[in-house]
Amino acid sequence: QLPPKTGVPSLEMLVRGPDVSTLLLTLNARIPHYRLRGIQGLRVRHLSKLGSAGEHLHYDAHHDPERGLGLYLFLGKNWTSVNDGHLRAHPFPFKARDIVPRFNRMVLVDSRHTMSRLMPSNPVVSKTLKPTEGWWVCLWLRGGKMMPPQEIPVPRSVMASLRFLYDPKKRLLVQRVITMDEVIESILEAFHAPNYDLKRAVNFYRTTTLRLEAAFPKNFIQLMKTHLPLEPLPGTNS
């Protein structure tokens, strides 16, 4: 369902028009293992001229496992890096990546194995730069059953200890432990006026994560925090 008054021209045609079939055919030809079947949903995040709050770190597929792939498209011709509003992706077990918003830049994010967040944007305070606005448009695409990566470049000395990374469920549990502080920080940053419900939600997240961490052997968690996250794969820099 399209959000009302998004201000993004031709957005309805993008989601419901004939270009959808072309988009799916193109993506399935390039990344056939996703087996994309259609658009599951849409969201538009408006980056205001006066600055916008970001989002907290999360999985797009946390509440809906049909979200196999997130397609992020940035619209805003006059947007500059001064404004921020980056898309930050955590393709665990690799380090986070910040994707700079540029007009017509498209980013594909694996919704089931990658945490992501939109960073806050800032107003331009300058006499020479004209205030502008932008939009991150996200399409969630339905996908088939995903398989974990078959090869993960980890140090040979700890290869045996990190074999659990091939199991998606175990990988998500460890990622939650390792990213706990950043998740909580991002929640507090996204909501500028903390209230009782927000504090209770943060405390619940911290408590359940610490309980989860306690279920692992201490030396195992220390090993994970020492060696993870890994450096990005070669050839993946912006």
CSV table of C-alpha atoms in Angstrom, one decimal:
chain,number,residue,atom,x,y,z
A,1,GLN,CA,0.0,0.0,0.0
A,2,LEU,CA,1.4,3.4,-1.0
A,3,PRO,CA,1.9,5.9,1.7
A,4,PRO,CA,-0.2,9.1,1.1
A,5,LYS,CA,1.4,12.2,-0.3
A,6,THR,CA,5.0,10.9,-0.5
A,7,GLY,CA,5.9,13.7,-3.0
A,8,VAL,CA,7.8,11.2,-5.1
A,9,PRO,CA,6.7,11.4,-8.7
A,10,SER,CA,5.6,8.2,-10.6
A,11,LEU,CA,6.0,6.1,-7.5
A,12,GLU,CA,2.8,4.3,-8.1
A,13,MET,CA,3.9,3.4,-11.6
A,14,LEU,CA,7.2,2.1,-10.2
A,15,VAL,CA,5.3,-0.3,-7.8
A,16,ARG,CA,2.2,-1.3,-9.9
A,17,GLY,CA,3.2,-0.6,-13.5
A,18,PRO,CA,4.7,-2.8,-16.2
A,19,ASP,CA,8.2,-1.9,-15.1
A,20,VAL,CA,7.8,-4.3,-12.1
A,21,SER,CA,8.0,-7.3,-14.4
A,22,THR,CA,11.1,-5.9,-16.1
A,23,LEU,CA,12.7,-5.3,-12.7
A,24,LEU,CA,12.1,-8.8,-11.5
A,25,LEU,CA,13.3,-10.4,-14.7
A,26,THR,CA,16.5,-8.4,-14.6
A,27,LEU,CA,17.2,-9.1,-10.9
A,28,ASN,CA,16.5,-12.8,-11.3
A,29,ALA,CA,18.8,-13.0,-14.3
A,30,ARG,CA,21.6,-11.4,-12.2
A,31,ILE,CA,21.0,-13.1,-8.8
A,32,PRO,CA,18.9,-16.2,-9.6
A,33,HIS,CA,19.5,-17.8,-6.1
A,34,TYR,CA,17.1,-15.2,-4.6
A,35,ARG,CA,14.1,-16.5,-6.7
A,36,LEU,CA,12.3,-13.2,-6.5
A,37,ARG,CA,8.5,-13.4,-6.9
A,38,GLY,CA,7.2,-9.9,-6.6
A,39,ILE,CA,7.0,-6.8,-4.5
A,40,GLN,CA,6.0,-7.4,-0.8
A,41,GLY,CA,5.9,-3.8,0.4
A,42,LEU,CA,7.1,-0.3,0.0
A,43,ARG,CA,8.4,2.4,2.4
A,44,VAL,CA,9.5,6.0,1.7
A,45,ARG,CA,11.8,7.8,4.2
A,46,HIS,CA,11.7,11.6,3.6
A,47,LEU,CA,14.9,13.5,4.3
A,48,SER,CA,13.7,17.0,5.2
A,49,LYS,CA,15.4,20.2,4.4
A,50,LEU,CA,15.5,20.8,8.2
A,51,GLY,CA,17.1,17.5,9.0
A,52,SER,CA,15.5,14.1,9.8
A,53,ALA,CA,15.8,11.5,12.6
A,54,GLY,CA,17.4,8.3,11.5
A,55,GLU,CA,16.2,4.7,12.1
A,56,HIS,CA,17.4,2.1,14.6
A,57,LEU,CA,19.4,-0.8,13.5
A,58,HIS,CA,17.1,-3.7,12.5
A,59,TYR,CA,16.4,-6.6,10.2
A,60,ASP,CA,13.8,-5.9,7.5
A,61,ALA,CA,12.7,-9.5,7.6
A,62,HIS,CA,12.4,-9.8,11.3
A,63,HIS,CA,8.6,-9.6,11.3
A,64,ASP,CA,8.1,-10.9,7.8
A,65,PRO,CA,10.3,-13.7,6.5
A,66,GLU,CA,9.0,-13.2,2.9
A,67,ARG,CA,11.1,-10.1,2.6
A,68,GLY,CA,14.0,-11.7,0.8
A,69,LEU,CA,15.6,-8.6,-0.7
A,70,GLY,CA,15.5,-4.9,0.0
A,71,LEU,CA,15.9,-2.5,-2.9
A,72,TYR,CA,16.9,1.0,-1.8
A,73,LEU,CA,16.7,3.9,-4.3
A,74,PHE,CA,17.8,7.4,-3.4
A,75,LEU,CA,16.0,10.3,-5.1
A,76,GLY,CA,17.2,13.9,-4.5
A,77,LYS,CA,19.1,15.7,-7.2
A,78,ASN,CA,20.6,18.4,-5.0
A,79,TRP,CA,21.5,16.2,-2.0
A,80,THR,CA,25.1,16.4,-0.9
A,81,SER,CA,27.3,14.4,1.5
A,82,VAL,CA,27.1,17.4,3.8
A,83,ASN,CA,23.5,16.4,4.5
A,84,ASP,CA,24.4,12.9,5.7
A,85,GLY,CA,21.4,10.5,5.7
A,86,HIS,CA,23.6,7.5,4.8
A,87,LEU,CA,22.3,4.0,4.6
A,88,ARG,CA,24.3,1.8,6.9
A,89,ALA,CA,24.3,-1.9,6.3
A,90,HIS,CA,25.7,-4.7,8.6
A,91,PRO,CA,26.3,-7.7,6.4
A,92,PHE,CA,27.4,-9.9,9.3
A,93,PRO,CA,30.0,-11.3,9.8
A,94,PHE,CA,31.6,-8.4,7.9
A,95,LYS,CA,32.0,-4.9,9.1
A,96,ALA,CA,29.3,-2.2,8.6
A,97,ARG,CA,29.2,-0.2,5.4
A,98,ASP,CA,28.0,3.3,4.9
A,99,ILE,CA,26.4,4.0,1.5
A,100,VAL,CA,26.4,7.7,0.6
A,101,PRO,CA,23.0,8.9,-0.8
A,102,ARG,CA,23.4,10.0,-4.4
A,103,PHE,CA,20.7,10.7,-6.9
A,104,ASN,CA,19.5,7.5,-8.6
A,105,ARG,CA,21.8,5.3,-6.5
A,106,MET,CA,20.3,1.8,-6.0
A,107,VAL,CA,21.4,-0.6,-3.3
A,108,LEU,CA,20.4,-4.2,-2.8
A,109,VAL,CA,20.3,-5.5,0.7
A,110,ASP,CA,19.8,-9.1,1.8
A,111,SER,CA,16.9,-8.6,4.2
A,112,ARG,CA,17.4,-11.9,6.0
A,113,HIS,CA,21.1,-11.7,6.7
A,114,THR,CA,21.8,-8.0,6.9
A,115,MET,CA,20.9,-5.5,9.6
A,116,SER,CA,20.5,-1.9,8.3
A,117,ARG,CA,19.6,1.6,9.4
A,118,LEU,CA,19.2,5.0,8.0
A,119,MET,CA,21.5,7.5,9.6
A,120,PRO,CA,20.2,10.9,10.7
A,121,SER,CA,20.3,13.7,8.1
A,122,ASN,CA,21.4,17.3,8.9
A,123,PRO,CA,20.1,20.6,7.6
A,124,VAL,CA,22.6,22.6,5.5
A,125,VAL,CA,23.7,25.7,7.4
A,126,SER,CA,25.5,27.7,4.8
A,127,LYS,CA,24.9,30.8,2.7
A,128,THR,CA,26.4,29.1,-0.4
A,129,LEU,CA,24.5,25.8,-0.3
A,130,LYS,CA,20.8,25.7,-1.1
A,131,PRO,CA,18.7,23.7,1.3
A,132,THR,CA,17.4,20.5,-0.3
A,133,GLU,CA,15.5,17.4,0.4
A,134,GLY,CA,15.7,13.7,-0.6
A,135,TRP,CA,13.9,10.4,-0.4
A,136,TRP,CA,15.1,6.9,0.3
A,137,VAL,CA,12.6,4.6,-1.4
A,138,CYS,CA,12.7,1.0,-0.3
A,139,LEU,CA,11.0,-1.9,-2.1
A,140,TRP,CA,10.8,-5.3,-0.3
A,141,LEU,CA,10.9,-8.2,-2.8
A,142,ARG,CA,9.5,-11.6,-2.0
A,143,GLY,CA,12.2,-14.3,-2.2
A,144,GLY,CA,12.6,-18.0,-1.9
A,145,LYS,CA,14.4,-19.9,0.8
A,146,MET,CA,17.8,-18.4,1.2
A,147,MET,CA,21.0,-20.4,1.8
A,148,PRO,CA,23.9,-19.1,3.9
A,149,PRO,CA,27.2,-18.2,2.2
A,150,GLN,CA,29.2,-21.3,1.3
A,151,GLU,CA,32.6,-19.6,1.9
A,152,ILE,CA,33.4,-17.1,4.5
A,153,PRO,CA,37.0,-15.8,4.6
A,154,VAL,CA,38.1,-16.1,8.3
A,155,PRO,CA,41.5,-16.5,9.8
A,156,ARG,CA,42.7,-20.1,9.5
A,157,SER,CA,43.7,-20.2,13.2
A,158,VAL,CA,40.0,-19.9,14.2
A,159,MET,CA,38.3,-21.5,11.2
A,160,ALA,CA,37.1,-24.5,13.2
A,161,SER,CA,35.6,-22.2,15.9
A,162,LEU,CA,33.7,-20.1,13.3
A,163,ARG,CA,32.1,-22.9,11.4
A,164,PHE,CA,28.8,-22.0,13.1
A,165,LEU,CA,28.6,-19.0,10.8
A,166,TYR,CA,27.3,-21.3,8.1
A,167,ASP,CA,24.2,-21.8,10.2
A,168,PRO,CA,21.9,-18.8,9.6
A,169,LYS,CA,20.1,-19.1,13.0
A,170,LYS,CA,23.4,-19.3,15.0
A,171,ARG,CA,24.8,-16.4,13.0
A,172,LEU,CA,21.9,-14.2,13.9
A,173,LEU,CA,22.2,-15.0,17.6
A,174,VAL,CA,25.8,-14.1,17.7
A,175,GLN,CA,25.3,-10.9,15.7
A,176,ARG,CA,22.7,-9.8,18.2
A,177,VAL,CA,25.2,-10.2,21.0
A,178,ILE,CA,28.0,-8.4,19.2
A,179,THR,CA,25.8,-5.4,18.0
A,180,MET,CA,23.8,-4.9,21.2
A,181,ASP,CA,25.4,-1.6,22.1
A,182,GLU,CA,25.0,-0.2,18.6
A,183,VAL,CA,21.3,-1.3,18.4
A,184,ILE,CA,20.5,0.4,21.7
A,185,GLU,CA,22.4,3.5,20.8
A,186,SER,CA,20.6,3.7,17.4
A,187,ILE,CA,17.2,3.3,19.2
A,188,LEU,CA,17.9,6.2,21.5
A,189,GLU,CA,19.3,8.3,18.6
A,190,ALA,CA,16.2,7.7,16.4
A,191,PHE,CA,13.8,8.8,19.2
A,192,HIS,CA,14.9,12.2,20.5
A,193,ALA,CA,12.4,12.2,23.4
A,194,PRO,CA,12.8,9.0,25.4
A,195,ASN,CA,9.7,8.0,27.3
A,196,TYR,CA,8.8,5.3,29.7
A,197,ASP,CA,7.8,2.8,27.0
A,198,LEU,CA,11.0,3.4,25.0
A,199,LYS,CA,13.2,2.9,28.1
A,200,ARG,CA,11.3,-0.2,29.0
A,201,ALA,CA,11.8,-1.6,25.5
A,202,VAL,CA,15.6,-0.8,25.6
A,203,ASN,CA,15.9,-2.4,29.0
A,204,PHE,CA,14.1,-5.5,27.8
A,205,TYR,CA,16.3,-5.7,24.7
A,206,ARG,CA,19.5,-5.4,26.8
A,207,THR,CA,18.3,-7.9,29.4
A,208,THR,CA,17.3,-10.6,26.9
A,209,THR,CA,20.5,-10.1,24.9
A,210,LEU,CA,22.7,-10.4,28.0
A,211,ARG,CA,20.7,-13.6,28.9
A,212,LEU,CA,21.4,-14.9,25.4
A,213,GLU,CA,25.1,-14.0,25.8
A,214,ALA,CA,25.3,-15.9,29.1
A,215,ALA,CA,24.1,-19.0,27.4
A,216,PHE,CA,27.4,-19.1,25.4
A,217,PRO,CA,30.7,-20.2,26.9
A,218,LYS,CA,32.7,-17.1,28.0
A,219,ASN,CA,35.7,-18.0,25.9
A,220,PHE,CA,33.5,-18.4,22.9
A,221,ILE,CA,32.0,-14.9,23.1
A,222,GLN,CA,35.4,-13.4,23.7
A,223,LEU,CA,36.7,-15.2,20.6
A,224,MET,CA,33.8,-13.8,18.6
A,225,LYS,CA,34.3,-10.2,19.8
A,226,THR,CA,38.1,-10.5,19.1
A,227,HIS,CA,37.8,-11.7,15.5
A,228,LEU,CA,34.4,-10.3,14.4
A,229,PRO,CA,33.3,-8.5,12.4
A,230,LEU,CA,35.6,-9.2,9.5
A,231,GLU,CA,36.9,-6.8,6.9
A,232,PRO,CA,34.7,-6.4,3.8
A,233,LEU,CA,35.1,-8.7,0.9
A,234,PRO,CA,37.6,-7.6,-1.8
A,235,GLY,CA,36.0,-5.4,-4.5
A,236,THR,CA,33.0,-4.3,-2.4
A,237,ASN,CA,34.1,-0.7,-1.7
A,238,SER,CA,31.8,2.1,-2.9
